């Protein structure tokens, strides 16, 4: 009886159908092709050159309740001499659950030294998700947390803003459902150049918006892209000028990257931009960046605002902040005298 396409792919992942000629690179190529064949749209290439991949895993195929995103970086020595670098992304995964799952994955690696293990990892994670779905009647806690925590997170960029923990699209649905019945046109969405630092990749997206409903539509459209949806964080902020009230409608979202949304909104306030939504996606690469991650988020946002003429130039975009600081300094001098 002939083996099915999925059975052949599984044999390649486990080593039964792979070739040993050419060293680990051939093993790696065979495994990537097999995983792509098995998991289809759930398998995502984040960065082919850096060998960064992501797979979305659920407790079932149709409307899974428990999901998890496994992001892996395959080093040159994988699988013969180096293990994959991995990150487990799930809003509910923390504490004991995280430790137990990480220990299980490391045990699988030790038991299969020198062999391709990603398929075994994915199925172990799926097994855990199925167990959780069967043993729990409650929904998973979807509050997201950042993988990087700064002891000195408070600084001059901090706003009096409490980040919304619920799904931002659901929140916007509530805001717009009362007054907006007509389906508004989806604004044009622009994508900035990606920036990579120590295997973390940042990319900004921008859309002109004049209503919260348009913000919601843009976010939904972005999340349809599986690469953007698989990002570790999708930080966003928007500012809409209400001419009738002479005020701004504005909000921001950290998406688990603590204080990043507030910093992004603060940048947009300094630049005095209006009627625009900026989203910055970050794909975490396994190396902590510390405060540099906030610099990259704001730089990506500033660059795309400049590119699409919301700010005249990068040099000019830095003037307002500097000017304000100078004014404060001059005022201090006058007070002293």
CSV table of N, CA and C in Angstrom, one decimal, residues 200-323:
chain,number,residue,atom,x,y,z
A,200,UNK,N,15.8,39.8,15.9
A,200,UNK,CA,14.5,40.4,16.0
A,200,UNK,C,14.2,41.3,14.8
A,201,UNK,N,13.0,41.1,14.2
A,201,UNK,CA,12.7,41.9,13.1
A,201,UNK,C,11.5,42.8,13.4
A,202,UNK,N,11.6,44.1,13.0
A,202,UNK,CA,10.5,45.0,13.2
A,202,UNK,C,10.1,45.6,11.8
A,203,UNK,N,8.8,45.7,11.7
A,203,UNK,CA,8.2,46.3,10.4
A,203,UNK,C,7.0,47.2,10.8
A,204,UNK,N,7.0,48.4,10.2
A,204,UNK,CA,5.8,49.3,10.4
A,204,UNK,C,4.8,49.2,9.3
A,205,UNK,N,3.6,49.4,9.6
A,205,UNK,CA,2.5,49.4,8.7
A,205,UNK,C,1.7,50.7,9.0
A,206,UNK,N,1.2,51.3,7.9
A,206,UNK,CA,0.5,52.6,8.1
A,206,UNK,C,-0.8,52.7,7.2
A,207,UNK,N,-1.8,53.3,7.7
A,207,UNK,CA,-3.0,53.5,7.0
A,207,UNK,C,-3.7,54.8,7.4
A,208,UNK,N,-4.2,55.6,6.4
A,208,UNK,CA,-4.9,56.8,6.8
A,208,UNK,C,-6.3,56.4,7.3
A,209,UNK,N,-6.7,57.0,8.5
A,209,UNK,CA,-8.0,56.7,9.1
A,209,UNK,C,-8.7,57.9,9.6
A,210,UNK,N,-10.0,58.0,9.5
A,210,UNK,CA,-10.8,59.1,10.0
A,210,UNK,C,-11.9,58.7,11.0
A,211,UNK,N,-12.0,57.3,11.1
A,211,UNK,CA,-13.0,56.8,12.1
A,211,UNK,C,-12.5,55.6,12.8
A,212,UNK,N,-12.9,55.3,14.0
A,212,UNK,CA,-12.5,54.1,14.7
A,212,UNK,C,-12.9,52.8,13.9
A,213,UNK,N,-14.0,52.9,13.1
A,213,UNK,CA,-14.3,51.7,12.3
A,213,UNK,C,-13.3,51.4,11.2
A,214,UNK,N,-12.7,52.4,10.7
A,214,UNK,CA,-11.6,52.2,9.7
A,214,UNK,C,-10.4,51.6,10.4
A,215,UNK,N,-10.1,52.0,11.6
A,215,UNK,CA,-9.0,51.4,12.4
A,215,UNK,C,-9.3,49.9,12.6
A,216,UNK,N,-10.5,49.6,12.9
A,216,UNK,CA,-10.9,48.2,13.1
A,216,UNK,C,-10.7,47.4,11.8
A,217,UNK,N,-11.1,48.0,10.7
A,217,UNK,CA,-11.0,47.3,9.4
A,217,UNK,C,-9.6,47.1,9.0
A,218,UNK,N,-8.7,48.1,9.2
A,218,UNK,CA,-7.3,47.9,8.9
A,218,UNK,C,-6.7,46.8,9.7
A,219,UNK,N,-7.0,46.8,11.0
A,219,UNK,CA,-6.4,45.8,11.9
A,219,UNK,C,-6.8,44.4,11.5
A,220,UNK,N,-8.1,44.2,11.2
A,220,UNK,CA,-8.6,42.9,10.7
A,220,UNK,C,-7.9,42.5,9.4
A,221,UNK,N,-7.7,43.5,8.5
A,221,UNK,CA,-7.0,43.1,7.2
A,221,UNK,C,-5.6,42.7,7.5
A,222,UNK,N,-4.9,43.4,8.4
A,222,UNK,CA,-3.5,43.1,8.7
A,222,UNK,C,-3.4,41.7,9.3
A,223,UNK,N,-4.3,41.4,10.2
A,223,UNK,CA,-4.3,40.1,10.8
A,223,UNK,C,-4.6,38.9,9.9
A,224,UNK,N,-5.2,39.2,8.7
A,224,UNK,CA,-5.4,38.2,7.8
A,224,UNK,C,-4.1,37.7,7.2
A,225,UNK,N,-3.1,38.5,7.2
A,225,UNK,CA,-1.8,38.1,6.8
A,225,UNK,C,-1.1,37.2,7.8
A,226,UNK,N,-0.9,35.9,7.5
A,226,UNK,CA,-0.4,35.0,8.5
A,226,UNK,C,0.9,35.4,9.1
A,227,UNK,N,1.8,36.0,8.4
A,227,UNK,CA,3.1,36.4,8.9
A,227,UNK,C,2.9,37.5,10.0
A,228,UNK,N,2.0,38.5,9.7
A,228,UNK,CA,1.7,39.6,10.6
A,228,UNK,C,1.0,39.0,11.9
A,229,UNK,N,0.1,38.1,11.6
A,229,UNK,CA,-0.7,37.5,12.7
A,229,UNK,C,0.2,36.7,13.6
A,230,UNK,N,1.3,36.1,13.1
A,230,UNK,CA,2.2,35.3,13.9
A,230,UNK,C,3.3,36.1,14.6
A,231,UNK,N,3.3,37.5,14.4
A,231,UNK,CA,4.3,38.3,15.1
A,231,UNK,C,4.2,38.2,16.6
A,232,UNK,N,5.3,38.3,17.3
A,232,UNK,CA,5.3,38.2,18.7
A,232,UNK,C,4.4,39.3,19.3
A,233,UNK,N,4.6,40.5,18.7
A,233,UNK,CA,3.8,41.7,19.1
A,233,UNK,C,3.4,42.5,17.9
A,234,UNK,N,2.1,43.0,17.9
A,234,UNK,CA,1.7,44.0,16.9
A,234,UNK,C,1.2,45.2,17.7
A,235,UNK,N,2.2,46.1,17.9
A,235,UNK,CA,1.9,47.4,18.6
A,235,UNK,C,1.3,48.4,17.7
A,236,UNK,N,0.3,49.1,18.2
A,236,UNK,CA,-0.3,50.1,17.3
A,236,UNK,C,-0.8,51.4,18.1
A,237,UNK,N,-0.9,52.5,17.4
A,237,UNK,CA,-1.5,53.7,17.9
A,237,UNK,C,-2.1,54.4,16.8
A,238,UNK,N,-3.2,55.2,17.1
A,238,UNK,CA,-3.8,56.0,16.1
A,238,UNK,C,-4.2,57.4,16.7
A,239,UNK,N,-4.3,58.4,15.8
A,239,UNK,CA,-4.8,59.7,16.2
A,239,UNK,C,-5.8,60.2,15.1
A,240,UNK,N,-7.0,60.5,15.5
A,240,UNK,CA,-8.0,61.0,14.6
A,240,UNK,C,-8.5,62.4,15.1
A,241,UNK,N,-8.4,63.4,14.3
A,241,UNK,CA,-8.8,64.7,14.7
A,241,UNK,C,-10.3,64.9,14.4
A,242,UNK,N,-11.1,65.2,15.4
A,242,UNK,CA,-12.5,65.5,15.3
A,242,UNK,C,-12.8,67.0,15.2
A,243,UNK,N,-13.0,67.4,14.0
A,243,UNK,CA,-13.1,68.8,13.7
A,243,UNK,C,-14.3,69.5,14.4
A,244,UNK,N,-15.4,68.7,14.6
A,244,UNK,CA,-16.6,69.3,15.2
A,244,UNK,C,-16.3,69.6,16.7
A,245,UNK,N,-15.5,68.8,17.3
A,245,UNK,CA,-15.2,69.0,18.7
A,245,UNK,C,-13.8,69.6,19.0
A,246,UNK,N,-13.1,69.8,17.9
A,246,UNK,CA,-11.7,70.3,18.0
A,246,UNK,C,-10.9,69.6,19.1
A,247,UNK,N,-10.9,68.3,18.9
A,247,UNK,CA,-10.2,67.4,19.8
A,247,UNK,C,-9.7,66.2,19.1
A,248,UNK,N,-8.9,65.4,19.7
A,248,UNK,CA,-8.4,64.1,19.1
A,248,UNK,C,-9.0,62.9,19.7
A,249,UNK,N,-9.4,62.0,18.9
A,249,UNK,CA,-9.7,60.6,19.3
A,249,UNK,C,-8.5,59.8,19.1
A,250,UNK,N,-7.9,59.2,20.1
A,250,UNK,CA,-6.6,58.5,20.0
A,250,UNK,C,-6.6,57.3,21.0
A,251,UNK,N,-5.8,56.3,20.7
A,251,UNK,CA,-5.7,55.2,21.5
A,251,UNK,C,-4.4,54.4,21.1
A,252,UNK,N,-4.0,53.5,21.9
A,252,UNK,CA,-2.9,52.6,21.6
A,252,UNK,C,-3.0,51.3,22.2
A,253,UNK,N,-2.2,50.3,21.7
A,253,UNK,CA,-2.2,49.0,22.2
A,253,UNK,C,-0.8,48.4,22.3
A,254,UNK,N,-0.4,47.9,23.5
A,254,UNK,CA,0.9,47.3,23.7
A,254,UNK,C,1.1,45.9,23.0
A,255,UNK,N,0.0,45.1,23.0
A,255,UNK,CA,0.0,43.7,22.5
A,255,UNK,C,1.1,42.9,23.2
A,256,UNK,N,1.2,43.2,24.6
A,256,UNK,CA,2.2,42.4,25.3
A,256,UNK,C,3.5,43.0,25.5
A,257,UNK,N,3.9,44.0,24.7
A,257,UNK,CA,5.2,44.7,24.8
A,257,UNK,C,5.0,45.9,25.7
A,258,UNK,N,5.2,45.7,27.0
A,258,UNK,CA,4.8,46.7,28.0
A,258,UNK,C,5.3,48.1,27.7
A,259,UNK,N,4.3,49.0,27.7
A,259,UNK,CA,4.6,50.5,27.5
A,259,UNK,C,4.9,50.8,26.0
A,260,UNK,N,5.0,49.9,25.1
A,260,UNK,CA,5.4,50.2,23.7
A,260,UNK,C,4.3,51.0,23.0
A,261,UNK,N,3.0,50.7,23.3
A,261,UNK,CA,1.9,51.4,22.6
A,261,UNK,C,1.9,52.8,23.1
A,262,UNK,N,2.1,53.1,24.4
A,262,UNK,CA,2.1,54.4,24.9
A,262,UNK,C,3.3,55.2,24.4
A,263,UNK,N,4.4,54.6,24.2
A,263,UNK,CA,5.6,55.3,23.6
A,263,UNK,C,5.3,55.7,22.1
A,264,UNK,N,4.7,54.8,21.4
A,264,UNK,CA,4.3,55.0,20.0
A,264,UNK,C,3.3,56.2,19.9
A,265,UNK,N,2.3,56.2,20.7
A,265,UNK,CA,1.3,57.3,20.7
A,265,UNK,C,2.0,58.6,21.1
A,266,UNK,N,2.9,58.5,22.1
A,266,UNK,CA,3.6,59.8,22.5
A,266,UNK,C,4.4,60.3,21.3
A,267,UNK,N,5.1,59.5,20.6
A,267,UNK,CA,5.8,59.9,19.4
A,267,UNK,C,4.9,60.6,18.4
A,268,UNK,N,3.7,60.0,18.2
A,268,UNK,CA,2.8,60.6,17.2
A,268,UNK,C,2.3,61.9,17.7
A,269,UNK,N,2.1,62.1,19.0
A,269,UNK,CA,1.7,63.4,19.6
A,269,UNK,C,2.8,64.4,19.4
A,270,UNK,N,4.1,64.0,19.6
A,270,UNK,CA,5.2,65.0,19.5
A,270,UNK,C,5.3,65.4,18.0
A,271,UNK,N,5.1,64.5,17.1
A,271,UNK,CA,5.1,64.8,15.6
A,271,UNK,C,3.9,65.5,15.1
A,272,UNK,N,2.9,65.6,16.0
A,272,UNK,CA,1.6,66.2,15.7
A,272,UNK,C,1.0,65.7,14.4
A,273,UNK,N,1.0,64.3,14.3
A,273,UNK,CA,0.3,63.7,13.1
A,273,UNK,C,-1.1,63.4,13.4
A,274,UNK,N,-2.0,63.4,12.4
A,274,UNK,CA,-3.4,63.1,12.7
A,274,UNK,C,-4.0,62.3,11.5
A,275,UNK,N,-5.1,61.7,11.9
A,275,UNK,CA,-5.8,60.8,10.9
A,275,UNK,C,-5.0,59.7,10.3
A,276,UNK,N,-4.3,59.0,11.2
A,276,UNK,CA,-3.4,58.0,10.8
A,276,UNK,C,-3.3,56.9,11.8
A,277,UNK,N,-3.2,55.7,11.4
A,277,UNK,CA,-2.9,54.5,12.2
A,277,UNK,C,-1.5,53.9,11.9
A,278,UNK,N,-0.7,53.7,12.9
A,278,UNK,CA,0.6,53.1,12.7
A,278,UNK,C,0.6,51.8,13.5
A,279,UNK,N,1.0,50.7,12.9
A,279,UNK,CA,1.2,49.4,13.5
A,279,UNK,C,2.6,49.0,13.3
A,280,UNK,N,3.3,48.5,14.4
A,280,UNK,CA,4.6,48.0,14.3
A,280,UNK,C,4.6,46.6,14.7
A,281,UNK,N,5.0,45.7,13.8
A,281,UNK,CA,5.1,44.3,14.1
A,281,UNK,C,6.5,43.9,14.6
A,282,UNK,N,6.6,43.1,15.6
A,282,UNK,CA,7.9,42.6,16.0
A,282,UNK,C,7.9,41.1,16.1
A,283,UNK,N,8.9,40.5,15.4
A,283,UNK,CA,9.1,39.0,15.5
A,283,UNK,C,10.3,38.8,16.3
A,284,UNK,N,10.1,38.3,17.5
A,284,UNK,CA,11.2,38.1,18.5
A,284,UNK,C,12.2,37.0,18.0
A,285,UNK,N,13.5,37.3,18.1
A,285,UNK,CA,14.5,36.4,17.5
A,285,UNK,C,15.2,35.6,18.5
A,286,UNK,N,14.8,35.6,19.8
A,286,UNK,CA,15.5,34.7,20.8
A,286,UNK,C,16.5,35.4,21.6
A,287,UNK,N,16.9,36.7,21.3
A,287,UNK,CA,17.9,37.5,22.0
A,287,UNK,C,17.2,38.7,22.6
A,288,UNK,N,17.3,38.9,23.9
A,288,UNK,CA,16.7,40.1,24.5
A,288,UNK,C,17.4,41.4,24.0
A,289,UNK,N,16.6,42.4,23.7
A,289,UNK,CA,17.2,43.6,23.2
A,289,UNK,C,17.2,44.7,24.2
A,290,UNK,N,16.5,44.5,25.3
A,290,UNK,CA,16.4,45.6,26.3
A,290,UNK,C,15.8,46.8,25.7
A,291,UNK,N,16.2,48.0,26.2
A,291,UNK,CA,15.6,49.3,25.7
A,291,UNK,C,15.7,49.5,24.2
A,292,UNK,N,16.6,48.8,23.5
A,292,UNK,CA,16.8,49.0,22.1
A,292,UNK,C,15.5,48.7,21.3
A,293,UNK,N,14.7,47.8,21.9
A,293,UNK,CA,13.5,47.4,21.2
A,293,UNK,C,12.5,48.6,21.0
A,294,UNK,N,12.5,49.4,22.0
A,294,UNK,CA,11.6,50.6,21.9
A,294,UNK,C,12.2,51.6,20.9
A,295,UNK,N,13.5,51.7,20.8
A,295,UNK,CA,14.1,52.6,19.8
A,295,UNK,C,13.7,52.1,18.4
A,296,UNK,N,13.8,50.8,18.2
A,296,UNK,CA,13.5,50.3,16.9
A,296,UNK,C,12.0,50.5,16.5
A,297,UNK,N,11.1,50.3,17.5
A,297,UNK,CA,9.7,50.4,17.3
A,297,UNK,C,9.4,51.9,16.8
A,298,UNK,N,10.0,52.8,17.6
A,298,UNK,CA,9.7,54.2,17.2
A,298,UNK,C,10.4,54.7,15.9
A,299,UNK,N,11.6,54.1,15.7
A,299,UNK,CA,12.3,54.5,14.4
A,299,UNK,C,11.5,54.0,13.2
A,300,UNK,N,11.0,52.7,13.3
A,300,UNK,CA,10.2,52.2,12.2
A,300,UNK,C,9.0,53.1,12.0
A,301,UNK,N,8.3,53.4,13.1
A,301,UNK,CA,7.1,54.3,13.0
A,301,UNK,C,7.5,55.6,12.4
A,302,UNK,N,8.5,56.3,12.9
A,302,UNK,CA,8.9,57.6,12.4
A,302,UNK,C,9.2,57.5,10.9
A,303,UNK,N,10.0,56.5,10.5
A,303,UNK,CA,10.4,56.4,9.1
A,303,UNK,C,9.2,56.2,8.1
A,304,UNK,N,8.2,55.4,8.5
A,304,UNK,CA,7.1,55.3,7.6
A,304,UNK,C,6.2,56.5,7.6
A,305,UNK,N,6.1,57.3,8.7
A,305,UNK,CA,5.4,58.5,8.7
A,305,UNK,C,6.1,59.6,7.8
A,306,UNK,N,7.4,59.5,7.8
A,306,UNK,CA,8.2,60.4,6.9
A,306,UNK,C,8.0,60.0,5.4
A,307,UNK,N,8.0,58.7,5.2
A,307,UNK,CA,7.9,58.2,3.8
A,307,UNK,C,6.6,58.5,3.2
A,308,UNK,N,5.5,58.6,4.0
A,308,UNK,CA,4.2,58.9,3.4
A,308,UNK,C,3.7,60.3,3.8
A,309,UNK,N,4.7,61.2,4.0
A,309,UNK,CA,4.5,62.6,4.1
A,309,UNK,C,3.6,63.1,5.3
A,310,UNK,N,3.6,62.3,6.3
A,310,UNK,CA,2.9,62.8,7.5
A,310,UNK,C,3.9,63.7,8.3
A,311,UNK,N,5.2,63.4,8.1
A,311,UNK,CA,6.2,64.3,8.7
A,311,UNK,C,7.2,64.6,7.5
A,312,UNK,N,7.7,65.8,7.4
A,312,UNK,CA,8.5,66.3,6.3
A,312,UNK,C,9.8,65.5,6.1
A,313,UNK,N,10.5,65.3,7.2
A,313,UNK,CA,11.8,64.6,7.1
A,313,UNK,C,12.1,64.0,8.5
A,314,UNK,N,13.1,63.1,8.5
A,314,UNK,CA,13.5,62.4,9.7
A,314,UNK,C,14.1,63.5,10.6
A,315,UNK,N,14.9,64.4,10.0
A,315,UNK,CA,15.6,65.5,10.8
A,315,UNK,C,14.5,66.4,11.5
A,316,UNK,N,13.5,66.8,10.7
A,316,UNK,CA,12.5,67.7,11.2
A,316,UNK,C,11.6,67.0,12.3
A,317,UNK,N,11.5,65.6,12.1
A,317,UNK,CA,10.6,64.9,13.1
A,317,UNK,C,11.2,64.9,14.5
A,318,UNK,N,12.5,65.2,14.6
A,318,UNK,CA,13.2,65.2,15.9
A,318,UNK,C,13.2,66.6,16.5
A,319,UNK,N,12.8,67.6,15.8
A,319,UNK,CA,12.9,69.0,16.3
A,319,UNK,C,11.9,69.3,17.4
A,320,UNK,N,10.6,68.9,17.3
A,320,UNK,CA,9.7,69.3,18.3
A,320,UNK,C,10.1,68.9,19.7
A,321,UNK,N,10.6,67.7,19.9
A,321,UNK,CA,11.0,67.2,21.2
A,321,UNK,C,12.2,68.0,21.7
A,322,UNK,N,13.2,68.3,20.8
A,322,UNK,CA,14.4,69.0,21.2
A,322,UNK,C,14.0,70.5,21.5
A,323,UNK,N,13.1,71.0,20.8
A,323,UNK,CA,12.6,72.4,21.0
A,323,UNK,C,12.0,72.5,22.4
